[in-house]
Short mmCIF file of C-alpha atoms in Angstrom, two decimals:
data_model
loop_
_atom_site.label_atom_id
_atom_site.label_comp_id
_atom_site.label_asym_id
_atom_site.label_seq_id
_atom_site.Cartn_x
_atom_site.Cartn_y
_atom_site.Cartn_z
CA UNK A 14 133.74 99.96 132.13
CA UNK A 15 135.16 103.23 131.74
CA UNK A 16 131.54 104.66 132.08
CA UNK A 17 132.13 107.66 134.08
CA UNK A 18 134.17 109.33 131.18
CA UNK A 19 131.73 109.11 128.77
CA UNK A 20 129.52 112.03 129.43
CA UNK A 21 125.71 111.83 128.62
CA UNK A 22 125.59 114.19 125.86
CA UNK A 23 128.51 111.63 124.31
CA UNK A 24 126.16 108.68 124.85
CA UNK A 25 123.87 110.18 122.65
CA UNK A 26 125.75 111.84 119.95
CA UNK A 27 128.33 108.34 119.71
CA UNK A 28 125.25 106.59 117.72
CA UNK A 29 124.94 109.49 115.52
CA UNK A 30 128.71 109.43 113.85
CA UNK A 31 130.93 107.24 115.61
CA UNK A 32 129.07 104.25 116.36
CA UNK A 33 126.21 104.92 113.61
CA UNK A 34 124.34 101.60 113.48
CA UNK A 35 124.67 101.30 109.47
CA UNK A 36 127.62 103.04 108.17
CA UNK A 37 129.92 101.99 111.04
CA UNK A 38 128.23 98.77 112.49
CA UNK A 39 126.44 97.95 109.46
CA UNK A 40 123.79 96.60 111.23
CA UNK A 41 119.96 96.67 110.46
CA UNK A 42 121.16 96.47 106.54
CA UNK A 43 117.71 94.42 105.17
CA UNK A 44 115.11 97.14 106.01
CA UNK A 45 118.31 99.90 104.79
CA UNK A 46 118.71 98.14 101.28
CA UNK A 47 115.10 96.93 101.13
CA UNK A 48 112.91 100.09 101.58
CA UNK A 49 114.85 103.31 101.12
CA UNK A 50 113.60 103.51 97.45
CA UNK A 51 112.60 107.09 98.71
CA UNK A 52 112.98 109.66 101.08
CA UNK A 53 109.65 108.99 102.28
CA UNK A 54 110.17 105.65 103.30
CA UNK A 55 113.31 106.22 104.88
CA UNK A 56 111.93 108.47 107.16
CA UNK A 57 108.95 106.10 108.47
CA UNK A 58 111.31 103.55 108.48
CA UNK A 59 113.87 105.22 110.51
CA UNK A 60 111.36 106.95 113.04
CA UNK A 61 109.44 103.10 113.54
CA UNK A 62 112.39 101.74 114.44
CA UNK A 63 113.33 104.84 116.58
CA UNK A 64 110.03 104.43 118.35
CA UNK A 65 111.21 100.64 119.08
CA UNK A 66 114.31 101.04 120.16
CA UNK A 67 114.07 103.84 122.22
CA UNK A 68 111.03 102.33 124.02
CA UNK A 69 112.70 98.53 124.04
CA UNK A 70 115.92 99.90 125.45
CA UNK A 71 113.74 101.95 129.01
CA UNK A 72 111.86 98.93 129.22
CA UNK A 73 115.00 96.26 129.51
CA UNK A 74 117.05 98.92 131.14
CA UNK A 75 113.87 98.97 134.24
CA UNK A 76 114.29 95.12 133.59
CA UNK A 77 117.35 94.58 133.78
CA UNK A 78 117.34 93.66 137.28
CA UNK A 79 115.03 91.00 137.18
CA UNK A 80 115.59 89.27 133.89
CA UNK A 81 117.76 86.31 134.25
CA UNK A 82 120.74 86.02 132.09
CA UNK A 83 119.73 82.61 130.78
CA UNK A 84 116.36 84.27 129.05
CA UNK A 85 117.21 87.75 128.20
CA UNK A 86 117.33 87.07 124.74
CA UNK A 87 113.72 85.97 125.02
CA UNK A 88 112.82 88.38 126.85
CA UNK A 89 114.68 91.27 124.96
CA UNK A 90 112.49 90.08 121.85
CA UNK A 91 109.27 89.46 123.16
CA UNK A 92 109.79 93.57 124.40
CA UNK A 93 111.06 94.59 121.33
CA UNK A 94 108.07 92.30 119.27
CA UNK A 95 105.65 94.05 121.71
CA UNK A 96 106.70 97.63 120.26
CA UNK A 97 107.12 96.57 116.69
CA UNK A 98 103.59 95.73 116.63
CA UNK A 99 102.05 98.34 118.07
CA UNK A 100 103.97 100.28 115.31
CA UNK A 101 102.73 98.37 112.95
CA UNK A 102 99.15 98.90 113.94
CA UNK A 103 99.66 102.37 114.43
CA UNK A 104 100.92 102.94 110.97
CA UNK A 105 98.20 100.86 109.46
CA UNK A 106 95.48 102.75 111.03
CA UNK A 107 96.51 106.35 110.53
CA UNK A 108 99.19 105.96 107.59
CA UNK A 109 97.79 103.41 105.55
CA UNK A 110 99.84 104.48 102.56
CA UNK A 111 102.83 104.72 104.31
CA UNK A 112 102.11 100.85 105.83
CA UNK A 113 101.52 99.81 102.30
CA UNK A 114 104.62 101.16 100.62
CA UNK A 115 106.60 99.55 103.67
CA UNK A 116 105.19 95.88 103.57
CA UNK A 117 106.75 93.50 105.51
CA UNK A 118 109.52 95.70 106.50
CA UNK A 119 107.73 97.01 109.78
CA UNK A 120 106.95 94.07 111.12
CA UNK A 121 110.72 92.75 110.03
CA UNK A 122 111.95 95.07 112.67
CA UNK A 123 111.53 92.59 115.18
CA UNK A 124 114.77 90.88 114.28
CA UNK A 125 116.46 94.37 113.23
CA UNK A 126 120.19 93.00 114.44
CA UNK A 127 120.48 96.87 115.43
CA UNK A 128 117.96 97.20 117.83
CA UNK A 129 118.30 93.78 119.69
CA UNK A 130 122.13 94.83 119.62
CA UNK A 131 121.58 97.71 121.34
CA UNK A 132 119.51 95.82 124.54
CA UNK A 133 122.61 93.01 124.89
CA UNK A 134 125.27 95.45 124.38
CA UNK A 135 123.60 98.38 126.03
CA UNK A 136 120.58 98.81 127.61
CA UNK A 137 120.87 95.50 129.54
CA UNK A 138 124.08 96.83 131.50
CA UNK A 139 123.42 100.66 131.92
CA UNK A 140 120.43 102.97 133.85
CA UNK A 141 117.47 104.30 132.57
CA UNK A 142 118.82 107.40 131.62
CA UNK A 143 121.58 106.57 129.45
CA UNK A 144 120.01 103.55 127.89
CA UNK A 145 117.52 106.52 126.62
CA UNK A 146 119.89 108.72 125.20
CA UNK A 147 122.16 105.98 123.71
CA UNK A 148 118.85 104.17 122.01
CA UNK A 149 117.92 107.58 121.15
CA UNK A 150 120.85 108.29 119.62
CA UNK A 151 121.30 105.15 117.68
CA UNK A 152 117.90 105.83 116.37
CA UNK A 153 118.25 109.34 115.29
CA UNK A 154 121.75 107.94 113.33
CA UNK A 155 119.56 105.13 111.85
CA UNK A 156 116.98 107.83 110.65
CA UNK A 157 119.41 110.09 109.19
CA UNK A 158 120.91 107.55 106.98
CA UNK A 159 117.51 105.81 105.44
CA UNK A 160 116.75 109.63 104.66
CA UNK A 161 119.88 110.00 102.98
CA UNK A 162 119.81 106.98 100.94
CA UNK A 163 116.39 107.16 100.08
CA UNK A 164 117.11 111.04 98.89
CA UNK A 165 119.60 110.36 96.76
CA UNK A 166 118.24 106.81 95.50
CA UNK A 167 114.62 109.02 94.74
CA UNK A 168 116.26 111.99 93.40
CA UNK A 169 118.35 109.52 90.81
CA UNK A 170 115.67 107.30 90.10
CA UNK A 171 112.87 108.98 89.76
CA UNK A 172 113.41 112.23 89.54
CA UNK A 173 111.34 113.46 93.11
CA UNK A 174 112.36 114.36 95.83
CA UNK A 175 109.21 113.70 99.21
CA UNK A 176 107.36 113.09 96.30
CA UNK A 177 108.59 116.93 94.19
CA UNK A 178 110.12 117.03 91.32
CA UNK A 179 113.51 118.31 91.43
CA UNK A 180 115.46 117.49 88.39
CA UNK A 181 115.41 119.61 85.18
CA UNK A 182 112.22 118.19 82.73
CA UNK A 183 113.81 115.90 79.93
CA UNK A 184 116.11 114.16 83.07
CA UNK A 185 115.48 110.52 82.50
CA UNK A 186 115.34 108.67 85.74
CA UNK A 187 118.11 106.31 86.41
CA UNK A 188 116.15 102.66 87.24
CA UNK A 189 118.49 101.32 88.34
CA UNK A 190 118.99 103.48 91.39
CA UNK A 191 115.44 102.04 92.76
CA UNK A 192 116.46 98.38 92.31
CA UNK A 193 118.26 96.16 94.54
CA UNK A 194 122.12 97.29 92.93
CA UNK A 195 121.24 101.02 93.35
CA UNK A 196 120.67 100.04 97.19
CA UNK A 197 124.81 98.75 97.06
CA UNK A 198 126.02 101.12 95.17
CA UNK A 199 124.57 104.23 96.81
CA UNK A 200 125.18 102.42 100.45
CA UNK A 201 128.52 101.56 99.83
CA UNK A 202 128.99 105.31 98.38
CA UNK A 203 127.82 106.62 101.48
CA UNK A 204 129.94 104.70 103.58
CA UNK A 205 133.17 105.03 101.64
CA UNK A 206 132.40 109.14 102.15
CA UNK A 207 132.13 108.66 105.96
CA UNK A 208 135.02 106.62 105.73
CA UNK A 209 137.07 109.29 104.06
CA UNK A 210 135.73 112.47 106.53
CA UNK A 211 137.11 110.26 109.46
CA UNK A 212 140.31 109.69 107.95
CA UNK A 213 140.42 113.54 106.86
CA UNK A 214 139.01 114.45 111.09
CA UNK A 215 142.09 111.99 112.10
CA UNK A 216 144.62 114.10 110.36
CA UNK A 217 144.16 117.08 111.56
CA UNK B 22 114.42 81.64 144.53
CA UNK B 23 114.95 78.86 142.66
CA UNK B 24 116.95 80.02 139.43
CA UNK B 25 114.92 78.34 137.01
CA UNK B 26 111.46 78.99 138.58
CA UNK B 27 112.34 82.90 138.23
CA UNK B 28 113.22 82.29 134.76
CA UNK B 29 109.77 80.73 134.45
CA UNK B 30 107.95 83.34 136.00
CA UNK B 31 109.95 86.61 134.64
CA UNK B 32 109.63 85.39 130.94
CA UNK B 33 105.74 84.30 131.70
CA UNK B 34 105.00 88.11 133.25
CA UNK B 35 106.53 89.58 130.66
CA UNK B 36 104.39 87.92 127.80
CA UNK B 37 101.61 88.30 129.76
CA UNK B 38 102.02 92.12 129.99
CA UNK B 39 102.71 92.39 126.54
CA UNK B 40 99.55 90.11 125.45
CA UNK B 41 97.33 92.22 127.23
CA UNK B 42 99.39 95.56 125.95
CA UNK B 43 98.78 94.27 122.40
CA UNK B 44 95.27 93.10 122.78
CA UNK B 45 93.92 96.39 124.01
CA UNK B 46 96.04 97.93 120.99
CA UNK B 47 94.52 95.64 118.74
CA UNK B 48 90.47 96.40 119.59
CA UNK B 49 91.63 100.36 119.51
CA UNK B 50 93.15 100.08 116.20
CA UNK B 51 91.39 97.63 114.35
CA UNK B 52 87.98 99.43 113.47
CA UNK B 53 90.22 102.23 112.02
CA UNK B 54 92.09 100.72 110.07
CA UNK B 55 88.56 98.08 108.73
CA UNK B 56 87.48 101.65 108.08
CA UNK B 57 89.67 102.00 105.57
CA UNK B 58 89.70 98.46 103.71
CA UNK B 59 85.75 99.12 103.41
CA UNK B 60 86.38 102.60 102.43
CA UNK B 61 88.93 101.86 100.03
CA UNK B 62 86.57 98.73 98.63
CA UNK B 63 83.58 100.81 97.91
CA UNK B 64 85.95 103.96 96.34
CA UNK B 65 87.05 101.07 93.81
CA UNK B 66 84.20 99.45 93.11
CA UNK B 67 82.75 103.11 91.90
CA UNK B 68 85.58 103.96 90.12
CA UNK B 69 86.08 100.37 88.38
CA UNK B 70 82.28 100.27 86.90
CA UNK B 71 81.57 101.78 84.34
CA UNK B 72 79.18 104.49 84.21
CA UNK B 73 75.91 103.19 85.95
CA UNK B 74 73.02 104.58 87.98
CA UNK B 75 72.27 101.48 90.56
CA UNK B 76 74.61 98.97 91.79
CA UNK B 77 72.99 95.32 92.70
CA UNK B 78 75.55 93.25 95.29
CA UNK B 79 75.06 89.29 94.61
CA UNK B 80 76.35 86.20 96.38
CA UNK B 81 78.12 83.75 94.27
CA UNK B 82 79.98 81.29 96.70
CA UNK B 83 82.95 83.10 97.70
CA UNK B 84 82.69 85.96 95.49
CA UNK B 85 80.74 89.38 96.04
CA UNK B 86 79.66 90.28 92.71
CA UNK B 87 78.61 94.32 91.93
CA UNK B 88 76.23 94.44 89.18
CA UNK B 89 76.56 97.49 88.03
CA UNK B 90 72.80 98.98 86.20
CA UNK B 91 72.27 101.44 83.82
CA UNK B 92 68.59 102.17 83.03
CA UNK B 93 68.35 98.64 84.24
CA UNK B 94 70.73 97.35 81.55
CA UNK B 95 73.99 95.34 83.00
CA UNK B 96 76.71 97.76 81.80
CA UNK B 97 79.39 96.01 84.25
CA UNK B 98 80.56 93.51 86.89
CA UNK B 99 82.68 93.78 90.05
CA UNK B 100 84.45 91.23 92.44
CA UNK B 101 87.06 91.07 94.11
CA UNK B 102 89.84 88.31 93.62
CA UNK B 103 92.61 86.88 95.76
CA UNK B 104 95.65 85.00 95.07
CA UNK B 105 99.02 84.51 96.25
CA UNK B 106 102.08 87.08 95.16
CA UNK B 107 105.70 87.12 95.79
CA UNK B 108 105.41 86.92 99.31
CA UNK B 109 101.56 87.20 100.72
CA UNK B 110 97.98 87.26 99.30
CA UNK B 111 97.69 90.08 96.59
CA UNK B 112 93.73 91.27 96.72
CA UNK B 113 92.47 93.22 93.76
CA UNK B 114 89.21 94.23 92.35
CA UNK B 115 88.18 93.61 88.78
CA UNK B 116 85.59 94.99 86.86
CA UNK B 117 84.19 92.49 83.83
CA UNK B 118 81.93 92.85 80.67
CA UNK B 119 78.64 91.56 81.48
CA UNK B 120 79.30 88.50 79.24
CA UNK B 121 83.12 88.24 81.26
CA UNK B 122 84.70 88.33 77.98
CA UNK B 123 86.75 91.53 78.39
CA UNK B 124 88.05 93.27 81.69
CA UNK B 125 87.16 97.03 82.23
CA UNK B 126 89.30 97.60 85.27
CA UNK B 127 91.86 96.66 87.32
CA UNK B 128 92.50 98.03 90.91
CA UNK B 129 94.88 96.84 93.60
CA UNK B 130 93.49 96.45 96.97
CA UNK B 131 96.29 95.15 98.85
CA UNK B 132 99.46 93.79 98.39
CA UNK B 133 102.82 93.03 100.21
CA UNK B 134 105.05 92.76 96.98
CA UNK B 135 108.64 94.19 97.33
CA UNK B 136 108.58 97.60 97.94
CA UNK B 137 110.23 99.29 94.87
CA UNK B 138 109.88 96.11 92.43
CA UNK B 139 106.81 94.01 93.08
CA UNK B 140 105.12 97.32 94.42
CA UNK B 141 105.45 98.59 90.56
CA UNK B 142 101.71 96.66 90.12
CA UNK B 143 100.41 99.58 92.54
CA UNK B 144 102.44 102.29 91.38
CA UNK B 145 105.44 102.54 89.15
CA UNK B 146 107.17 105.81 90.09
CA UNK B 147 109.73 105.40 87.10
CA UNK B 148 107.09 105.61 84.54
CA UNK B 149 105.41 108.45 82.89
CA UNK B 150 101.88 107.19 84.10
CA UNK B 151 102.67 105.52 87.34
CA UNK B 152 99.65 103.42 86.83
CA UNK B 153 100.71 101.59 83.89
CA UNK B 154 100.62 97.83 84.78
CA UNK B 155 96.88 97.98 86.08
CA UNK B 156 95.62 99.78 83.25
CA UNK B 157 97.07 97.93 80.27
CA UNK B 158 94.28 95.43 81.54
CA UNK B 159 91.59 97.49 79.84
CA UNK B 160 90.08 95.74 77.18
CA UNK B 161 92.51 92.91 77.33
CA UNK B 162 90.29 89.84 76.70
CA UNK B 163 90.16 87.37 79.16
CA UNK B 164 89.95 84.11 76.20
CA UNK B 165 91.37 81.73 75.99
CA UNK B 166 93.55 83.12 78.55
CA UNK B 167 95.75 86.57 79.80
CA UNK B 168 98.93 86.26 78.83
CA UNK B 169 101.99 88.20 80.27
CA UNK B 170 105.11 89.06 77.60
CA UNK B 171 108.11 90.42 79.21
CA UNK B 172 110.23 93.43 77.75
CA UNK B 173 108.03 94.24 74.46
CA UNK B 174 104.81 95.68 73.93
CA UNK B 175 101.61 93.38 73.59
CA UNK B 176 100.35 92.81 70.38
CA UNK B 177 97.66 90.58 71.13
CA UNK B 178 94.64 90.95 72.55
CA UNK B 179 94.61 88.84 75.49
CA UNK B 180 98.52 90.08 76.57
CA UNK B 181 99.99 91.86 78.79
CA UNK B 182 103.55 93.95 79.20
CA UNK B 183 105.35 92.11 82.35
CA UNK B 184 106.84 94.83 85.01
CA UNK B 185 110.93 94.70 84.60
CA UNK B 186 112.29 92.59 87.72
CA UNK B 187 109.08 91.94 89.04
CA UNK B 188 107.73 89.03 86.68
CA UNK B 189 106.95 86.30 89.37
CA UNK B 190 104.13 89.80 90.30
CA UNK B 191 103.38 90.24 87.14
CA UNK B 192 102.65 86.64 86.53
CA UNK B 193 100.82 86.41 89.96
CA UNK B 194 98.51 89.65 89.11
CA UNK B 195 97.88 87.25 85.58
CA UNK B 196 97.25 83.92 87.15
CA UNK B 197 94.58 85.32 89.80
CA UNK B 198 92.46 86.99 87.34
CA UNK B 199 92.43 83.66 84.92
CA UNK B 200 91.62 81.69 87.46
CA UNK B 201 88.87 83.66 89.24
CA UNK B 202 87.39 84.61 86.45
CA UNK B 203 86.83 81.83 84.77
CA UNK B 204 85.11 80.14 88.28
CA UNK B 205 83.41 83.83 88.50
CA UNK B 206 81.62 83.46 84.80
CA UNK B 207 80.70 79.41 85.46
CA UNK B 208 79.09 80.53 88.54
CA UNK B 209 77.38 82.82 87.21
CA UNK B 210 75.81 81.92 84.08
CA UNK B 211 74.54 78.33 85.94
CA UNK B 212 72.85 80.82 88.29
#
């Protein structure tokens, strides 16, 4: 591993851009598609599953001693189901709106391919420290993203914006932007653009 | 140590730790968040009745029925009603004529529809009055059944507008109520 290159400020800033979880991996896509139908819901989405994988990732990386290979996947879940449901329980009892509007997607985050990717491929090899700032950083990129989505998928189809109106008063909202094929189109948008900055940062 | 015995006993301590995490999480959270179901139920049931001055609760089976009183006159009738969605129990409260032949009120109390489509029964953000759906029930007559229609206006009196892309919640919100209702009113008038 060529881990002494990669400087700690790196670790964390790689899951923002260069290894972001959805619009490099493309991982965690269900809960992306599924619940950015605002900005709102991005956001809770994005800092829940920050919470878990931040907190999943110190707990397997104090673990990671101890756990034998042959159950870490077990183990890695029953950690990461731990976190999801206090999560859950937390958002039920002091955002119960927010816990409504998300559904089933909280406690979905258990199998979030994203977070369990990051205790195999990260947190299960690398200390405390790092497997904090990389989880960290993943999350933060996850955040961002579900923000961004659910901006532009509110602002387009229905007009808000965290709930304000932003668009001029006879602007008909666009319906389809807060159904399943505005998910696509405005994720595979987003992607193309961060496809095209790279290709424009490689140039120079 | 044996390989598989510390298999054994790492996975065990772990689920133990995280059972007893989750358990004391559980009894911290749960009263709050009862709180609010109750809170929630009784902000309904006010709003759902129509205007009244004493409220009688009766037992009907399963049911919890609010009599709503006016000058000790039966102006309305409560319950709530459960019944499966899309993907989990939708719970709703519905108010009734005192003869259960037309519903006052519909209110959702829970629901796990799809957020964004199924959700629409809640609130329908793309729509002028995001309560639509629920209040097109007013004075909709519950014989010989409700009926849904999807993509035109009711003309009827016992129908319904479906929500676009979110029929099988429409349909579910329908079913419930014609079901329960019907049970609700044979209870109650053998009483």
């Amino acid at each position: 591993m060529s881990q002494k290159k990669v400087t700690l400020f790196q670790e964390f800033l790689k899951g923002i851009w260069k290894e972001n979880p959805i619009l490099v991996s493309l991982l965690g896509l269900c809960p992306t598609l599924a619940v950015t139908v605002s900005a709102e819901n991005g956001l809770a989405m994005g800092l829940a599953a920050t919470f878990v994988v931040v907190s999943s990732s110190v707990i397997v990386s104090i673990l990671r001693k101890i756990i034998s290979p042959q159950v870490r996947i077990a183990s890695f879940i029953v950690i990461i189901a731990t976190f999801v449901t206090i999560a859950d329980r937390f958002l039920a009892a002091y955002y119960p709106d927010i816990s409504t509007n998300l559904g089933p997607f909280i406690p979905l985050i258990i199998v979030n391919c994203m977070i369990l990717g990051r205790q195999e491929a990260f947190a299960s090899k690398n200390n405390i420290g790092r497997s904090f700032l990389d989880a960290f950083g993943v999350g933060i990129g996850f955040t961002v993203v579900l923000v961004l989505l659910g901006g532009v998928r509110e602002i387009l189809g229905s007009g808000t914006l965290f709930g304000v109106e932003v668009m001029w008063n006879n602007f008909h909202p666009w319906a389809v932007m807060i159904l399943p094929p505005g998910a696509f189109l405005a994720l595979g948008l987003m992607i193309g653009v961060s496809n095209w900055l790279n290709e424009l940062g490689e140039k120079k | 140590m044996n390989k598989s015995l510390k298999m054994i006993l790492v996975l065990t301590i772990i689920t133990i730790i995280s059972g007893t995490v989750l358990s004391y999480w559980d009894n911290f959270t749960k009263p709050i968040i009862n709180e609010h179901k109750s809170n929630k139920l009784d902000k309904l049931i006010l709003e759902i009745l129509p205007e009244h001055n004493s409220i009688e609760e009766l037992k009907l089976g399963e049911y919890n029925l609010y009599i709503g009183k006016q000058d000790n006159k039966i102006v309305g009738i409560a319950f709530k009603v459960e019944g499966g969605g899309y993907q989990d129990i939708i719970s709703m409260i519905v108010g009734v004529t005192p003869d259960f032949s037309e519903i006052t009120a519909l209110k959702i109390l829970s629901q796990k529809e799809t957020p964004g489509l199924g959700t629409k029964i809640v609130e329908d953000p793309s729509n002028e009055n995001p309560a639509w759906f629920t209040e097109q029930f007013k004075n909709v007559k519950v014989k010989p059944e409700i009926v849904y229609v999807k993509n035109s206006k009711p003309s009827k009196d016992n129908e319904i507008q479906a929500i676009t892309g979110a029929t099988i919640s429409s349909k579910s919100v329908v079913n419930i109520l014609n079901t329960n209702i019907g049970k609700v009113k044979k209870m109650y008038n053998e009483k």
